[in-house]
PDB file of C-alpha atoms in Angstrom:
ATOM      1  CA  MET A   1      16.034   8.719  14.646  1.00 61.00           C
ATOM      2  CA  PRO A   2      17.092  10.291  11.352  1.00 71.00           C
ATOM      3  CA  PRO A   3      14.807  12.732   9.576  1.00 93.00           C
ATOM      4  CA  ILE A   4      13.672   9.889   7.019  1.00 96.00           C
ATOM      5  CA  VAL A   5      12.676   6.450   7.869  1.00 97.00           C
ATOM      6  CA  VAL A   6      12.296   4.106   4.839  1.00 98.00           C
ATOM      7  CA  THR A   7      10.010   1.141   5.349  1.00 97.00           C
ATOM      8  CA  ILE A   8      10.275  -1.652   2.735  1.00 97.00           C
ATOM      9  CA  LEU A   9       7.354  -4.084   2.832  1.00 95.00           C
ATOM     10  CA  ALA A  10       8.372  -7.425   1.384  1.00 95.00           C
ATOM     11  CA  HIS A  11       6.734 -10.805   0.915  1.00 94.00           C
ATOM     12  CA  ASN A  12       8.713 -13.455  -0.810  1.00 93.00           C
ATOM     13  CA  GLU A  13      10.742 -10.895  -2.761  1.00 95.00           C
ATOM     14  CA  GLU A  14      14.146 -12.882  -2.933  1.00 95.00           C
ATOM     15  CA  ARG A  15      14.280 -12.005  -6.609  1.00 92.00           C
ATOM     16  CA  ARG A  16      13.938  -8.327  -6.251  1.00 94.00           C
ATOM     17  CA  ILE A  17      14.872  -7.291  -2.773  1.00 97.00           C
ATOM     18  CA  ALA A  18      18.633  -6.786  -3.551  1.00 97.00           C
ATOM     19  CA  THR A  19      17.714  -4.470  -6.523  1.00 96.00           C
ATOM     20  CA  CYS A  20      15.428  -2.495  -4.229  1.00 97.00           C
ATOM     21  CA  LEU A  21      17.938  -2.050  -1.563  1.00 98.00           C
ATOM     22  CA  ALA A  22      20.754  -1.238  -3.928  1.00 97.00           C
ATOM     23  CA  SER A  23      18.625   1.712  -5.210  1.00 97.00           C
ATOM     24  CA  LEU A  24      18.528   3.337  -1.776  1.00 97.00           C
ATOM     25  CA  PRO A  25      21.136   5.571  -0.144  1.00 95.00           C
ATOM     26  CA  LEU A  26      21.881   3.101   2.588  1.00 95.00           C
ATOM     27  CA  ASP A  27      24.941   5.089   3.828  1.00 92.00           C
ATOM     28  CA  ALA A  28      23.104   8.434   4.202  1.00 93.00           C
ATOM     29  CA  ALA A  29      23.267   9.845   7.718  1.00 91.00           C
ATOM     30  CA  ASP A  30      19.732  11.211   7.478  1.00 93.00           C
ATOM     31  CA  VAL A  31      18.073   7.903   6.365  1.00 96.00           C
ATOM     32  CA  ALA A  32      17.241   4.748   8.223  1.00 95.00           C
ATOM     33  CA  VAL A  33      16.225   1.806   6.208  1.00 97.00           C
ATOM     34  CA  HIS A  34      14.032  -1.014   7.599  1.00 97.00           C
ATOM     35  CA  VAL A  35      12.918  -4.173   5.730  1.00 97.00           C
ATOM     36  CA  VAL A  36       9.735  -5.663   7.084  1.00 97.00           C
ATOM     37  CA  VAL A  37       9.389  -9.148   5.914  1.00 96.00           C
ATOM     38  CA  ASN A  38       5.947 -10.661   6.353  1.00 93.00           C
ATOM     39  CA  GLY A  39       4.847 -14.247   5.857  1.00 92.00           C
ATOM     40  CA  SER A  40       7.752 -14.996   3.654  1.00 94.00           C
ATOM     41  CA  THR A  41       9.068 -18.556   2.987  1.00 94.00           C
ATOM     42  CA  ASP A  42      12.055 -17.685   0.881  1.00 94.00           C
ATOM     43  CA  ARG A  43      15.284 -15.888   1.433  1.00 96.00           C
ATOM     44  CA  THR A  44      14.060 -12.323   1.445  1.00 96.00           C
ATOM     45  CA  ALA A  45      15.120 -11.721   4.968  1.00 96.00           C
ATOM     46  CA  ARG A  46      18.626 -13.401   4.524  1.00 97.00           C
ATOM     47  CA  ILE A  47      19.442 -11.306   1.508  1.00 97.00           C
ATOM     48  CA  ALA A  48      18.318  -8.163   3.115  1.00 97.00           C
ATOM     49  CA  ARG A  49      20.615  -8.771   6.147  1.00 97.00           C
ATOM     50  CA  GLU A  50      23.572  -8.872   3.756  1.00 97.00           C
ATOM     51  CA  PHE A  51      23.195  -5.065   3.265  1.00 97.00           C
ATOM     52  CA  ALA A  52      24.929  -2.849   5.754  1.00 95.00           C
ATOM     53  CA  GLY A  53      22.795  -0.007   7.131  1.00 92.00           C
ATOM     54  CA  VAL A  54      19.604  -2.123   6.871  1.00 96.00           C
ATOM     55  CA  THR A  55      17.506  -3.397   9.806  1.00 96.00           C
ATOM     56  CA  VAL A  56      15.378  -6.353   9.192  1.00 97.00           C
ATOM     57  CA  HIS A  57      12.137  -7.213  11.023  1.00 96.00           C
ATOM     58  CA  GLU A  58      10.380 -10.510  10.380  1.00 94.00           C
ATOM     59  CA  TYR A  59       6.691 -11.419  10.967  1.00 93.00           C
ATOM     60  CA  ALA A  60       5.708 -14.922  10.594  1.00 91.00           C
ATOM     61  CA  GLU A  61       2.109 -13.830   9.831  1.00 90.00           C
ATOM     62  CA  GLY A  62       1.552 -12.478   6.401  1.00 87.00           C
ATOM     63  CA  GLY A  63      -0.453  -9.505   5.229  1.00 91.00           C
ATOM     64  CA  LYS A  64       0.802  -6.118   4.143  1.00 93.00           C
ATOM     65  CA  SER A  65      -1.609  -4.035   5.999  1.00 96.00           C
ATOM     66  CA  ARG A  66      -1.177  -6.105   9.204  1.00 95.00           C
ATOM     67  CA  SER A  67       2.573  -5.646   8.979  1.00 95.00           C
ATOM     68  CA  TRP A  68       2.207  -1.936   8.192  1.00 96.00           C
ATOM     69  CA  ASN A  69       0.328  -1.583  11.451  1.00 96.00           C
ATOM     70  CA  ARG A  70       2.653  -3.603  13.460  1.00 95.00           C
ATOM     71  CA  PHE A  71       5.799  -1.856  12.335  1.00 95.00           C
ATOM     72  CA  VAL A  72       4.670   1.806  11.798  1.00 95.00           C
ATOM     73  CA  LEU A  73       2.091   2.168  14.552  1.00 96.00           C
ATOM     74  CA  ASP A  74       3.232  -0.358  17.269  1.00 94.00           C
ATOM     75  CA  SER A  75       7.107   0.007  17.199  1.00 91.00           C
ATOM     76  CA  ALA A  76       8.414   1.828  20.163  1.00 86.00           C
ATOM     77  CA  GLY A  77      10.679   4.757  19.383  1.00 86.00           C
ATOM     78  CA  LEU A  78      10.066   4.777  15.689  1.00 91.00           C
ATOM     79  CA  GLU A  79       9.920   8.489  15.046  1.00 92.00           C
ATOM     80  CA  ALA A  80      10.719  10.469  11.896  1.00 95.00           C
ATOM     81  CA  GLU A  81      10.056  13.694  10.121  1.00 96.00           C
ATOM     82  CA  THR A  82       9.236  11.817   7.013  1.00 97.00           C
ATOM     83  CA  TYR A  83       8.258   8.104   6.597  1.00 98.00           C
ATOM     84  CA  VAL A  84       8.825   6.827   3.138  1.00 98.00           C
ATOM     85  CA  PHE A  85       7.238   3.482   2.071  1.00 98.00           C
ATOM     86  CA  VAL A  86       8.624   1.203  -0.761  1.00 97.00           C
ATOM     87  CA  ASP A  87       7.466  -2.086  -2.064  1.00 96.00           C
ATOM     88  CA  GLY A  88      10.052  -4.889  -1.957  1.00 94.00           C
ATOM     89  CA  ASP A  89       9.998  -5.250  -5.661  1.00 93.00           C
ATOM     90  CA  ALA A  90      10.363  -1.652  -6.651  1.00 95.00           C
ATOM     91  CA  GLU A  91      13.496   0.106  -7.714  1.00 97.00           C
ATOM     92  CA  VAL A  92      13.740   3.728  -6.376  1.00 97.00           C
ATOM     93  CA  GLN A  93      15.129   6.436  -8.692  1.00 97.00           C
ATOM     94  CA  PRO A  94      18.067   8.442  -7.413  1.00 97.00           C
ATOM     95  CA  GLY A  95      17.079  11.489  -5.263  1.00 97.00           C
ATOM     96  CA  SER A  96      13.484  10.379  -4.730  1.00 98.00           C
ATOM     97  CA  LEU A  97      13.688  10.289  -0.940  1.00 97.00           C
ATOM     98  CA  ALA A  98      14.939  13.820  -0.687  1.00 96.00           C
ATOM     99  CA  ALA A  99      12.345  14.810  -3.289  1.00 98.00           C
ATOM    100  CA  LEU A 100       9.480  13.368  -1.246  1.00 98.00           C
ATOM    101  CA  ALA A 101      10.656  15.078   1.912  1.00 97.00           C
ATOM    102  CA  ARG A 102      11.060  18.228   0.106  1.00 97.00           C
ATOM    103  CA  THR A 103       7.549  17.995  -1.341  1.00 98.00           C
ATOM    104  CA  LEU A 104       5.971  17.637   2.070  1.00 97.00           C
ATOM    105  CA  ALA A 105       8.044  20.618   3.276  1.00 96.00           C
ATOM    106  CA  ASP A 106       6.842  22.702   0.377  1.00 97.00           C
ATOM    107  CA  ASN A 107       3.197  21.701   0.753  1.00 97.00           C
ATOM    108  CA  PRO A 108       2.085  22.305   4.402  1.00 96.00           C
ATOM    109  CA  THR A 109      -1.524  21.168   3.755  1.00 95.00           C
ATOM    110  CA  ALA A 110      -0.243  17.714   2.382  1.00 98.00           C
ATOM    111  CA  ASN A 111      -0.155  14.684   4.657  1.00 98.00           C
ATOM    112  CA  ALA A 112       1.348  12.482   2.014  1.00 98.00           C
ATOM    113  CA  ALA A 113       3.538  12.724  -1.169  1.00 98.00           C
ATOM    114  CA  ALA A 114       3.242  10.323  -4.094  1.00 98.00           C
ATOM    115  CA  GLY A 115       6.105   8.998  -6.204  1.00 98.00           C
ATOM    116  CA  LEU A 116       5.437   8.272  -9.956  1.00 97.00           C
ATOM    117  CA  PRO A 117       6.086   5.162 -12.092  1.00 96.00           C
ATOM    118  CA  CYS A 118       8.915   5.451 -14.521  1.00 95.00           C
ATOM    119  CA  ASN A 119       8.418   2.324 -16.704  1.00 92.00           C
ATOM    120  CA  GLY A 120       5.801   0.149 -18.009  1.00 86.00           C
ATOM    121  CA  ARG A 121       3.432   0.435 -20.974  1.00 86.00           C
ATOM    122  CA  ARG A 122       0.867   2.358 -18.973  1.00 89.00           C
ATOM    123  CA  ALA A 123       3.343   4.582 -17.054  1.00 93.00           C
ATOM    124  CA  PRO A 124       2.431   7.789 -18.956  1.00 95.00           C
ATOM    125  CA  TYR A 125      -1.321   7.184 -18.081  1.00 95.00           C
ATOM    126  CA  TYR A 126      -0.644   6.450 -14.413  1.00 95.00           C
ATOM    127  CA  ARG A 127       1.727   9.433 -14.018  1.00 96.00           C
ATOM    128  CA  GLU A 128      -0.937  11.718 -15.439  1.00 96.00           C
ATOM    129  CA  MET A 129      -3.629  10.238 -13.157  1.00 96.00           C
ATOM    130  CA  ILE A 130      -1.509  10.711 -10.147  1.00 97.00           C
ATOM    131  CA  MET A 131      -0.748  14.317 -11.141  1.00 97.00           C
ATOM    132  CA  ARG A 132      -4.435  15.047 -11.892  1.00 97.00           C
ATOM    133  CA  ASP A 133      -6.140  13.114  -9.137  1.00 97.00           C
ATOM    134  CA  HIS A 134      -3.472  13.226  -6.435  1.00 97.00           C
ATOM    135  CA  ASN A 135      -3.536   9.424  -6.104  1.00 96.00           C
ATOM    136  CA  MET A 136      -0.675   7.402  -4.778  1.00 96.00           C
ATOM    137  CA  PHE A 137       0.807   3.912  -5.397  1.00 95.00           C
ATOM    138  CA  GLY A 138       2.022   1.608  -2.739  1.00 93.00           C
ATOM    139  CA  ASP A 139       5.306   1.247  -4.632  1.00 95.00           C
ATOM    140  CA  LEU A 140       6.599   4.596  -3.395  1.00 98.00           C
ATOM    141  CA  TYR A 141       5.077   7.151  -1.245  1.00 98.00           C
ATOM    142  CA  ALA A 142       5.696   9.286   1.885  1.00 98.00           C
ATOM    143  CA  LEU A 143       3.776  10.302   4.985  1.00 98.00           C
ATOM    144  CA  ARG A 144       4.364  13.346   7.205  1.00 97.00           C
ATOM    145  CA  GLY A 145       5.797  12.483  10.700  1.00 96.00           C
ATOM    146  CA  ASP A 146       3.036  14.436  12.342  1.00 96.00           C
ATOM    147  CA  PHE A 147       0.360  12.640  10.439  1.00 98.00           C
ATOM    148  CA  VAL A 148       1.641   9.259  11.451  1.00 97.00           C
ATOM    149  CA  ALA A 149       1.868  10.597  15.101  1.00 96.00           C
ATOM    150  CA  ARG A 150      -1.798  11.561  14.979  1.00 97.00           C
ATOM    151  CA  MET A 151      -2.867   8.101  13.643  1.00 97.00           C
ATOM    152  CA  ARG A 152      -1.162   6.545  16.691  1.00 97.00           C
ATOM    153  CA  ALA A 153      -2.682   8.924  19.136  1.00 96.00           C
ATOM    154  CA  ARG A 154      -6.280   8.404  17.771  1.00 96.00           C
ATOM    155  CA  GLY A 155      -5.824   4.626  17.370  1.00 96.00           C
ATOM    156  CA  ILE A 156      -6.412   4.768  13.659  1.00 97.00           C
ATOM    157  CA  ARG A 157      -5.186   1.693  11.899  1.00 97.00           C
ATOM    158  CA  LEU A 158      -5.532  -0.053   8.602  1.00 98.00           C
ATOM    159  CA  PRO A 159      -7.825  -3.122   8.767  1.00 97.00           C
ATOM    160  CA  ASN A 160      -5.512  -6.092   9.064  1.00 96.00           C
ATOM    161  CA  ASP A 161      -7.123  -7.983   6.282  1.00 96.00           C
ATOM    162  CA  LEU A 162      -7.251  -4.892   3.836  1.00 97.00           C
ATOM    163  CA  VAL A 163      -6.016  -5.581   0.342  1.00 94.00           C
ATOM    164  CA  GLY A 164      -4.075  -2.403  -0.703  1.00 85.00           C
ATOM    165  CA  ASP A 165      -2.707   0.085   1.795  1.00 90.00           C
ATOM    166  CA  ASP A 166      -2.243   2.979  -0.654  1.00 94.00           C
ATOM    167  CA  GLY A 167      -5.783   3.801  -1.541  1.00 95.00           C
ATOM    168  CA  LEU A 168      -6.981   3.984   2.189  1.00 97.00           C
ATOM    169  CA  LEU A 169      -3.958   5.909   3.293  1.00 98.00           C
ATOM    170  CA  ALA A 170      -4.613   8.370   0.558  1.00 98.00           C
ATOM    171  CA  ALA A 171      -8.144   8.802   1.824  1.00 98.00           C
ATOM    172  CA  PHE A 172      -6.808   9.297   5.379  1.00 98.00           C
ATOM    173  CA  ALA A 173      -4.518  11.965   4.069  1.00 98.00           C
ATOM    174  CA  LYS A 174      -7.081  13.762   1.975  1.00 98.00           C
ATOM    175  CA  THR A 175      -9.631  13.837   4.841  1.00 98.00           C
ATOM    176  CA  ASP A 176      -6.971  14.648   7.480  1.00 98.00           C
ATOM    177  CA  LEU A 177      -8.068  11.547   9.447  1.00 98.00           C
ATOM    178  CA  LYS A 178     -11.803  12.667   9.373  1.00 97.00           C
ATOM    179  CA  ASN A 179     -14.755  11.477   7.145  1.00 97.00           C
ATOM    180  CA  GLU A 180     -15.348  12.217   3.516  1.00 97.00           C
ATOM    181  CA  SER A 181     -17.109  15.556   4.086  1.00 97.00           C
ATOM    182  CA  HIS A 182     -13.601  16.918   4.786  1.00 98.00           C
ATOM    183  CA  TRP A 183     -12.149  15.590   1.538  1.00 98.00           C
ATOM    184  CA  ASN A 184      -9.289  17.753   0.038  1.00 98.00           C
ATOM    185  CA  ASP A 185      -7.174  16.431  -2.800  1.00 98.00           C
ATOM    186  CA  ALA A 186      -4.288  18.758  -1.550  1.00 98.00           C
ATOM    187  CA  GLY A 187      -3.844  16.166   1.316  1.00 98.00           C
ATOM    188  CA  VAL A 188      -1.724  14.162  -1.149  1.00 98.00           C
ATOM    189  CA  ALA A 189       0.925  16.060  -3.132  1.00 98.00           C
ATOM    190  CA  PRO A 190       2.317  14.466  -6.315  1.00 98.00           C
ATOM    191  CA  CYS A 191       6.045  14.445  -6.538  1.00 98.00           C
ATOM    192  CA  PRO A 192       7.295  14.267 -10.192  1.00 97.00           C
ATOM    193  CA  ASP A 193      10.893  14.272  -8.893  1.00 97.00           C
ATOM    194  CA  ALA A 194      10.382  10.923  -7.127  1.00 98.00           C
ATOM    195  CA  GLY A 195      10.074   7.795  -9.287  1.00 97.00           C
ATOM    196  CA  PHE A 196      10.150   3.999  -9.196  1.00 97.00           C
ATOM    197  CA  LEU A 197      10.788   1.224 -11.632  1.00 96.00           C
ATOM    198  CA  CYS A 198       8.799  -2.004 -11.614  1.00 89.00           C
ATOM    199  CA  GLU A 199       9.925  -5.425 -12.884  1.00 79.00           C
ATOM    200  CA  PRO A 200       8.524  -5.785 -16.459  1.00 70.00           C
ATOM    201  CA  THR A 201       5.860  -8.447 -16.752  1.00 66.00           C
ATOM    202  CA  ARG A 202       7.121 -11.530 -18.495  1.00 66.00           C
ATOM    203  CA  MET A 203       4.770 -13.861 -20.457  1.00 63.00           C
ATOM    204  CA  ASN A 204       5.528 -17.271 -18.745  1.00 69.00           C
ATOM    205  CA  PRO A 205       3.551 -19.668 -16.607  1.00 72.00           C
ATOM    206  CA  ALA A 206       4.897 -18.316 -13.354  1.00 69.00           C
ATOM    207  CA  SER A 207       4.048 -14.778 -14.066  1.00 74.00           C
ATOM    208  CA  LEU A 208       0.628 -15.689 -15.464  1.00 79.00           C
ATOM    209  CA  SER A 209      -0.046 -17.508 -12.185  1.00 84.00           C
ATOM    210  CA  ILE A 210       1.047 -14.537 -10.078  1.00 80.00           C
ATOM    211  CA  GLN A 211      -1.171 -12.234 -12.343  1.00 85.00           C
ATOM    212  CA  TYR A 212      -4.166 -14.567 -11.891  1.00 91.00           C
ATOM    213  CA  ARG A 213      -3.905 -14.257  -8.125  1.00 91.00           C
ATOM    214  CA  ARG A 214      -3.303 -10.625  -8.255  1.00 90.00           C
ATOM    215  CA  MET A 215      -6.569 -10.157 -10.226  1.00 95.00           C
ATOM    216  CA  ILE A 216      -8.474 -11.941  -7.488  1.00 96.00           C
ATOM    217  CA  ASN A 217      -6.921  -9.682  -4.906  1.00 95.00           C
ATOM    218  CA  TYR A 218      -7.918  -6.695  -7.008  1.00 95.00           C
ATOM    219  CA  ALA A 219     -11.462  -7.991  -7.067  1.00 97.00           C
ATOM    220  CA  VAL A 220     -11.518  -8.445  -3.208  1.00 97.00           C
ATOM    221  CA  ARG A 221     -10.189  -4.908  -2.956  1.00 96.00           C
ATOM    222  CA  HIS A 222     -13.024  -3.618  -5.043  1.00 97.00           C
ATOM    223  CA  PHE A 223     -15.637  -5.044  -2.639  1.00 98.00           C
ATOM    224  CA  GLN A 224     -13.664  -3.980   0.477  1.00 98.00           C
ATOM    225  CA  ASN A 225     -13.509  -0.443  -0.937  1.00 97.00           C
ATOM    226  CA  ARG A 226     -17.322  -0.411  -1.174  1.00 97.00           C
ATOM    227  CA  ILE A 227     -17.383  -1.251   2.600  1.00 98.00           C
ATOM    228  CA  ILE A 228     -14.841   1.337   3.463  1.00 97.00           C
ATOM    229  CA  SER A 229     -16.620   3.926   1.478  1.00 97.00           C
ATOM    230  CA  ASP A 230     -19.752   3.510   3.639  1.00 97.00           C
ATOM    231  CA  ILE A 231     -17.621   3.963   6.760  1.00 98.00           C
ATOM    232  CA  MET A 232     -15.641   6.916   5.464  1.00 97.00           C
ATOM    233  CA  ARG A 233     -18.911   8.684   4.564  1.00 97.00           C
ATOM    234  CA  GLY A 234     -20.075   8.217   8.112  1.00 96.00           C
ATOM    235  CA  GLU A 235     -17.787   7.897  11.181  1.00 96.00           C
ATOM    236  CA  GLY A 236     -14.634   8.134   9.220  1.00 97.00           C
ATOM    237  CA  PRO A 237     -11.358   6.302   9.995  1.00 97.00           C
ATOM    238  CA  VAL A 238     -12.193   5.868  13.660  1.00 96.00           C
ATOM    239  CA  GLY A 239     -15.014   3.610  12.655  1.00 97.00           C
ATOM    240  CA  LEU A 240     -12.994   1.158  10.600  1.00 97.00           C
ATOM    241  CA  PRO A 241     -12.796  -2.436  12.235  1.00 97.00           C
ATOM    242  CA  ARG A 242      -9.695  -4.328  12.983  1.00 96.00           C
ATOM    243  CA  GLN A 243     -10.932  -6.999  10.461  1.00 96.00           C
ATOM    244  CA  LEU A 244     -13.034  -5.981   7.482  1.00 97.00           C
ATOM    245  CA  SER A 245     -14.265  -9.683   7.463  1.00 97.00           C
ATOM    246  CA  SER A 246     -16.208  -8.835  10.523  1.00 96.00           C
ATOM    247  CA  LEU A 247     -18.552  -6.812   8.317  1.00 97.00           C
ATOM    248  CA  TYR A 248     -18.739  -9.290   5.438  1.00 97.00           C
ATOM    249  CA  PRO A 249     -21.950 -10.962   6.761  1.00 96.00           C
ATOM    250  CA  GLN A 250     -23.679  -7.493   6.583  1.00 96.00           C
ATOM    251  CA  TYR A 251     -22.404  -6.650   3.115  1.00 97.00           C
ATOM    252  CA  LEU A 252     -21.952  -9.794   1.102  1.00 97.00           C
ATOM    253  CA  PRO A 253     -25.844 -10.171   0.448  1.00 96.00           C
ATOM    254  CA  GLN A 254     -25.622  -6.799  -1.372  1.00 96.00           C
ATOM    255  CA  PHE A 255     -22.657  -7.784  -3.587  1.00 97.00           C
ATOM    256  CA  THR A 256     -22.842  -9.406  -6.990  1.00 97.00           C
ATOM    257  CA  PRO A 257     -20.018  -9.834  -9.628  1.00 98.00           C
ATOM    258  CA  ARG A 258     -19.613  -7.064 -12.088  1.00 97.00           C
ATOM    259  CA  ALA A 259     -21.053  -7.780 -15.502  1.00 96.00           C
ATOM    260  CA  HIS A 260     -17.902  -6.684 -17.325  1.00 95.00           C
ATOM    261  CA  PRO A 261     -16.241  -9.801 -18.849  1.00 95.00           C
ATOM    262  CA  ALA A 262     -12.809  -8.657 -17.538  1.00 94.00           C
ATOM    263  CA  TRP A 263     -13.933  -8.798 -13.908  1.00 96.00           C
ATOM    264  CA  TRP A 264     -16.924 -11.225 -13.752  1.00 97.00           C
ATOM    265  CA  TRP A 265     -14.857 -14.382 -13.033  1.00 97.00           C
ATOM    266  CA  PHE A 266     -12.403 -12.779 -10.596  1.00 97.00           C
ATOM    267  CA  ASP A 267     -15.445 -11.101  -8.781  1.00 98.00           C
ATOM    268  CA  ARG A 268     -16.985 -14.598  -8.298  1.00 98.00           C
ATOM    269  CA  LEU A 269     -13.723 -15.919  -6.868  1.00 98.00           C
ATOM    270  CA  ALA A 270     -13.268 -12.894  -4.668  1.00 98.00           C
ATOM    271  CA  LEU A 271     -16.921 -13.257  -3.156  1.00 98.00           C
ATOM    272  CA  LYS A 272     -16.221 -16.884  -2.613  1.00 97.00           C
ATOM    273  CA  ARG A 273     -13.063 -15.996  -0.698  1.00 97.00           C
ATOM    274  CA  MET A 274     -14.861 -13.421   1.359  1.00 97.00           C
ATOM    275  CA  ALA A 275     -17.722 -15.920   2.190  1.00 97.00           C
ATOM    276  CA  GLU A 276     -15.000 -18.446   3.381  1.00 96.00           C
ATOM    277  CA  ALA A 277     -13.522 -15.676   5.622  1.00 94.00           C
ATOM    278  CA  CYS A 278     -16.948 -15.188   7.137  1.00 88.00           C
ATOM    279  CA  ALA A 279     -17.111 -18.979   7.862  1.00 84.00           C
ATOM    280  CA  ALA A 280     -13.653 -18.796   9.396  1.00 77.00           C
TER     281      ALA A 280
END
């Protein structure tokens, strides 16, 4: 395998996947690009297959974290010095892959490297936050090959129903796959030379509907993070269940919607969804 394996996680991204792939060095000898299409009903996989140098994997069942596990942890022979992850709707800035790999090489205590957003009204704020707090966004980040190998060896996985892979992977990187008593921000190294562009939000019915569903997902993630924080303070990553929903009956009686008007309604919908997952 080449030194850098790029994994593009895509769900119904027929509008953006070509832009994403065109932004990558598909003909580079040291880069292998894989598109992991999960639960899509559109032409994402068909469009990706039109690009030379791209390997497409299709999973009928959706879920970003589930697909992350299947591809990264369960694929035989998938080895690399650096694993780079890109969202299917992101456009990667030139030189970003090499910059992420270089950042990991220059920071031996880092398990992950974080790319920075380059557009959007709040981009300056997010860039400052990543540089200050060593956070990372799912749009563009990298993991050290040895770190992924240790996840496999210890059977550490993302919960299949997790909303948002980036936050938990950052916690794994900062704790070096231990509990929160081993927290070290240096486990994630910001990489200002690696950047990504996102599609600007358009004010139309379709984009508003997408944003509405996204806000519910963000609310679910808020409550999931409260469960994960409990586990990370105790057993650490080895204590995470395959399905977070298996713990919902234990935690839901403790959860109430946040009082803030921006979140109250979406928290109600999120808790309703989580209760339905318990019943299922």
